[in-house]
Amino acid sequence: MRKSLRKPQTIYSATTVLWLIGMLAHCTWRTYAALSGPPSPDLYANHLSFQLVTFLVFLAPAWLIGLLVVLVVEFAVFGRKPNHSSKRTREKPR
């Protein structure tokens, strides 16, 4: 594995991009499933804009909380670690 792929910023960016792809796929699937069935008697529910708004109001917050949890765990695992090669950490305490 290349060294640049191990950097925490690269991991955070990849996680965010994968999260965005997953959320867009879920939004597309949900909207397609809602609009491909028989028409609803509520005419507003048959519009794409209504389906997108309901996704953003009801499901996007869950996706955001999931991203936040994953990023916090990644920061705890891959976050700042002491640099053992620096001069400050090699000095003995006085």
Coordinates of N, CA and C in Angstrom, one line a residue:
M1 N 0.8 -1.2 0.0 CA 0.0 0.0 0.0 C 0.9 1.2 0.0
R2 N 0.5 2.2 -0.8 CA 1.3 3.4 -0.9 C 1.2 4.2 0.4
K3 N 2.2 4.9 0.8 CA 2.2 5.7 2.0 C 1.2 6.7 2.0
S4 N 0.8 7.3 0.9 CA -0.2 8.4 0.9 C -1.6 7.9 1.2
L5 N -1.8 6.6 1.0 CA -3.1 6.0 1.3 C -3.3 5.7 2.8
R6 N -2.2 5.8 3.5 CA -2.3 5.5 5.0 C -2.5 6.8 5.8
K7 N -2.4 7.9 5.1 CA -2.6 9.2 5.8 C -4.0 9.3 6.3
P8 N -4.2 9.8 7.6 CA -5.5 9.9 8.1 C -6.5 10.8 7.2
Q9 N -5.9 11.9 6.7 CA -6.8 12.7 5.8 C -7.3 12.0 4.6
T10 N -6.5 11.1 4.0 CA -6.9 10.3 2.9 C -8.0 9.3 3.3
I11 N -7.9 8.7 4.5 CA -8.9 7.8 5.0 C -10.2 8.5 5.2
Y12 N -10.1 9.7 5.8 CA -11.3 10.5 6.1 C -12.0 10.9 4.8
S13 N -11.2 11.3 3.8 CA -11.8 11.7 2.6 C -12.5 10.6 1.9
A14 N -11.8 9.4 1.9 CA -12.4 8.2 1.2 C -13.7 7.8 1.9
T15 N -13.7 7.9 3.2 CA -14.9 7.5 4.0 C -16.0 8.5 3.6
T16 N -15.7 9.8 3.5 CA -16.8 10.7 3.2 C -17.3 10.5 1.8
V17 N -16.4 10.2 0.8 CA -16.9 10.0 -0.6 C -17.7 8.7 -0.6
L18 N -17.3 7.7 0.1 CA -18.1 6.4 0.1 C -19.4 6.7 0.7
W19 N -19.5 7.5 1.8 CA -20.7 7.8 2.5 C -21.6 8.6 1.5
L20 N -21.1 9.5 0.8 CA -21.9 10.3 -0.2 C -22.5 9.4 -1.3
I21 N -21.7 8.5 -1.8 CA -22.1 7.6 -2.8 C -23.2 6.7 -2.3
G22 N -23.1 6.2 -1.1 CA -24.1 5.3 -0.4 C -25.4 6.1 -0.2
M23 N -25.3 7.3 0.3 CA -26.5 8.1 0.5 C -27.2 8.4 -0.8
L24 N -26.5 8.8 -1.8 CA -27.1 9.1 -3.1 C -27.8 7.8 -3.7
A25 N -27.1 6.7 -3.5 CA -27.7 5.4 -4.0 C -29.0 5.1 -3.3
H26 N -29.0 5.3 -2.0 CA -30.2 5.0 -1.2 C -31.3 6.0 -1.5
C27 N -30.9 7.2 -1.7 CA -31.9 8.2 -2.1 C -32.5 7.9 -3.5
T28 N -31.7 7.5 -4.4 CA -32.2 7.1 -5.8 C -33.1 5.9 -5.7
W29 N -32.6 4.9 -4.9 CA -33.4 3.7 -4.8 C -34.8 4.0 -4.2
R30 N -34.8 4.7 -3.1 CA -36.0 5.0 -2.4 C -37.0 5.8 -3.2
T31 N -36.5 6.8 -3.9 CA -37.3 7.7 -4.8 C -37.9 6.9 -6.0
Y32 N -37.0 6.0 -6.6 CA -37.5 5.2 -7.7 C -38.6 4.2 -7.2
A33 N -38.4 3.6 -6.0 CA -39.3 2.7 -5.5 C -40.7 3.4 -5.2
A34 N -40.6 4.6 -4.6 CA -41.8 5.3 -4.3 C -42.6 5.7 -5.5
L35 N -41.9 6.1 -6.6 CA -42.6 6.7 -7.8 C -42.9 5.6 -8.8
S36 N -42.3 4.4 -8.7 CA -42.6 3.3 -9.7 C -43.9 2.5 -9.3
G37 N -44.4 2.7 -8.1 CA -45.6 2.0 -7.8 C -46.8 2.7 -8.3
P38 N -48.0 2.2 -7.9 CA -49.2 2.9 -8.3 C -49.3 4.3 -7.8
P39 N -49.9 5.2 -8.5 CA -50.0 6.6 -8.1 C -50.7 6.7 -6.8
S40 N -50.2 7.6 -6.0 CA -50.8 7.9 -4.7 C -52.0 8.8 -4.9
P41 N -53.1 8.7 -4.1 CA -54.2 9.6 -4.2 C -53.8 11.0 -3.8
D42 N -52.8 11.2 -3.0 CA -52.2 12.5 -2.7 C -51.3 12.9 -3.8
L43 N -51.8 13.8 -4.6 CA -51.1 14.2 -5.8 C -49.6 14.7 -5.6
Y44 N -49.4 15.4 -4.5 CA -48.1 15.9 -4.2 C -47.1 14.8 -4.0
A45 N -47.6 13.7 -3.5 CA -46.6 12.6 -3.2 C -46.1 11.9 -4.5
N46 N -46.7 12.2 -5.6 CA -46.3 11.6 -6.9 C -45.2 12.5 -7.6
H47 N -44.7 13.5 -6.9 CA -43.7 14.3 -7.5 C -42.3 14.0 -7.0
L48 N -41.3 14.2 -7.8 CA -39.9 13.9 -7.5 C -39.5 14.8 -6.3
S49 N -39.8 16.1 -6.4 CA -39.4 17.0 -5.4 C -39.9 16.7 -4.0
F50 N -41.1 16.2 -3.9 CA -41.7 15.8 -2.6 C -40.9 14.6 -2.1
Q51 N -40.6 13.6 -2.9 CA -39.8 12.4 -2.5 C -38.4 12.8 -2.0
L52 N -37.8 13.8 -2.7 CA -36.4 14.2 -2.3 C -36.5 14.9 -1.0
V53 N -37.5 15.8 -0.8 CA -37.6 16.5 0.5 C -37.9 15.5 1.7
T54 N -38.7 14.5 1.4 CA -39.0 13.6 2.5 C -37.7 12.8 2.9
F55 N -36.9 12.5 1.8 CA -35.6 11.8 2.1 C -34.7 12.7 2.9
L56 N -34.6 13.9 2.6 CA -33.7 14.9 3.3 C -34.2 15.1 4.7
V57 N -35.5 15.1 4.9 CA -36.0 15.4 6.3 C -35.9 14.2 7.2
F58 N -36.3 13.0 6.7 CA -36.4 11.9 7.5 C -35.2 10.9 7.5
L59 N -34.5 10.8 6.4 CA -33.4 9.8 6.3 C -32.0 10.4 6.3
A60 N -31.8 11.6 5.8 CA -30.5 12.2 5.7 C -29.9 12.5 7.1
P61 N -30.7 12.9 8.1 CA -30.1 13.0 9.5 C -29.5 11.7 10.0
A62 N -30.1 10.6 9.7 CA -29.6 9.3 10.1 C -28.3 9.0 9.4
W63 N -28.2 9.3 8.1 CA -27.0 9.2 7.4 C -25.9 10.1 7.9
L64 N -26.2 11.3 8.3 CA -25.2 12.2 8.9 C -24.7 11.7 10.2
I65 N -25.6 11.2 11.1 CA -25.2 10.7 12.4 C -24.3 9.5 12.1
G66 N -24.6 8.7 11.2 CA -23.7 7.5 10.9 C -22.4 8.0 10.4
L67 N -22.3 9.0 9.5 CA -21.0 9.5 9.1 C -20.2 10.0 10.3
L68 N -20.9 10.8 11.2 CA -20.2 11.3 12.3 C -19.6 10.3 13.2
V69 N -20.4 9.2 13.5 CA -19.9 8.1 14.3 C -18.7 7.4 13.7
V70 N -18.8 7.2 12.4 CA -17.6 6.5 11.7 C -16.4 7.4 11.7
L71 N -16.6 8.7 11.5 CA -15.4 9.6 11.5 C -14.8 9.7 12.9
V72 N -15.6 9.7 13.9 CA -15.1 9.8 15.3 C -14.3 8.5 15.6
V73 N -14.8 7.4 15.2 CA -14.1 6.1 15.4 C -12.8 6.1 14.6
E74 N -12.8 6.6 13.4 CA -11.6 6.6 12.5 C -10.6 7.6 13.2
F75 N -11.1 8.7 13.7 CA -10.1 9.7 14.3 C -9.5 9.0 15.6
A76 N -10.3 8.3 16.3 CA -9.7 7.6 17.5 C -8.7 6.6 17.1
V77 N -8.9 5.9 16.0 CA -8.0 4.8 15.6 C -6.8 5.4 14.8
F78 N -7.0 6.2 13.8 CA -6.0 6.7 12.9 C -5.5 8.2 13.2
G79 N -6.1 8.7 14.3 CA -5.8 10.1 14.6 C -4.4 10.4 15.0
R80 N -4.2 11.5 15.6 CA -2.9 12.0 16.0 C -2.2 11.0 16.9
K81 N -1.0 10.6 16.5 CA -0.2 9.7 17.3 C 1.2 10.4 17.5
P82 N 1.8 10.2 18.6 CA 3.1 10.8 18.9 C 4.1 10.4 17.8
N83 N 5.0 11.4 17.4 CA 6.0 11.1 16.5 C 7.3 10.7 17.2
H84 N 7.6 9.4 17.2 CA 8.7 8.9 18.0 C 10.1 9.3 17.4
S85 N 10.1 9.8 16.2 CA 11.4 10.2 15.6 C 11.7 11.7 15.9
S86 N 10.8 12.4 16.5 CA 11.1 13.8 16.7 C 12.0 14.0 17.9
K87 N 12.8 15.1 17.8 CA 13.8 15.3 18.9 C 13.1 15.5 20.2
R88 N 12.0 16.1 20.3 CA 11.3 16.4 21.6 C 11.0 15.1 22.3
T89 N 10.6 14.1 21.6 CA 10.1 12.8 22.3 C 11.3 12.0 22.6
R90 N 12.5 12.2 22.0 CA 13.7 11.4 22.3 C 14.4 11.9 23.5
E91 N 14.2 13.2 23.9 CA 14.9 13.8 25.0 C 14.4 13.2 26.3
K92 N 15.3 13.0 27.2 CA 14.9 12.4 28.5 C 14.4 13.6 29.4
P93 N 13.5 13.3 30.3 CA 13.0 14.3 31.2 C 14.1 14.7 32.1
R94 N 14.0 16.0 32.5 CA 15.1 16.5 33.5 C 14.6 16.4 34.9

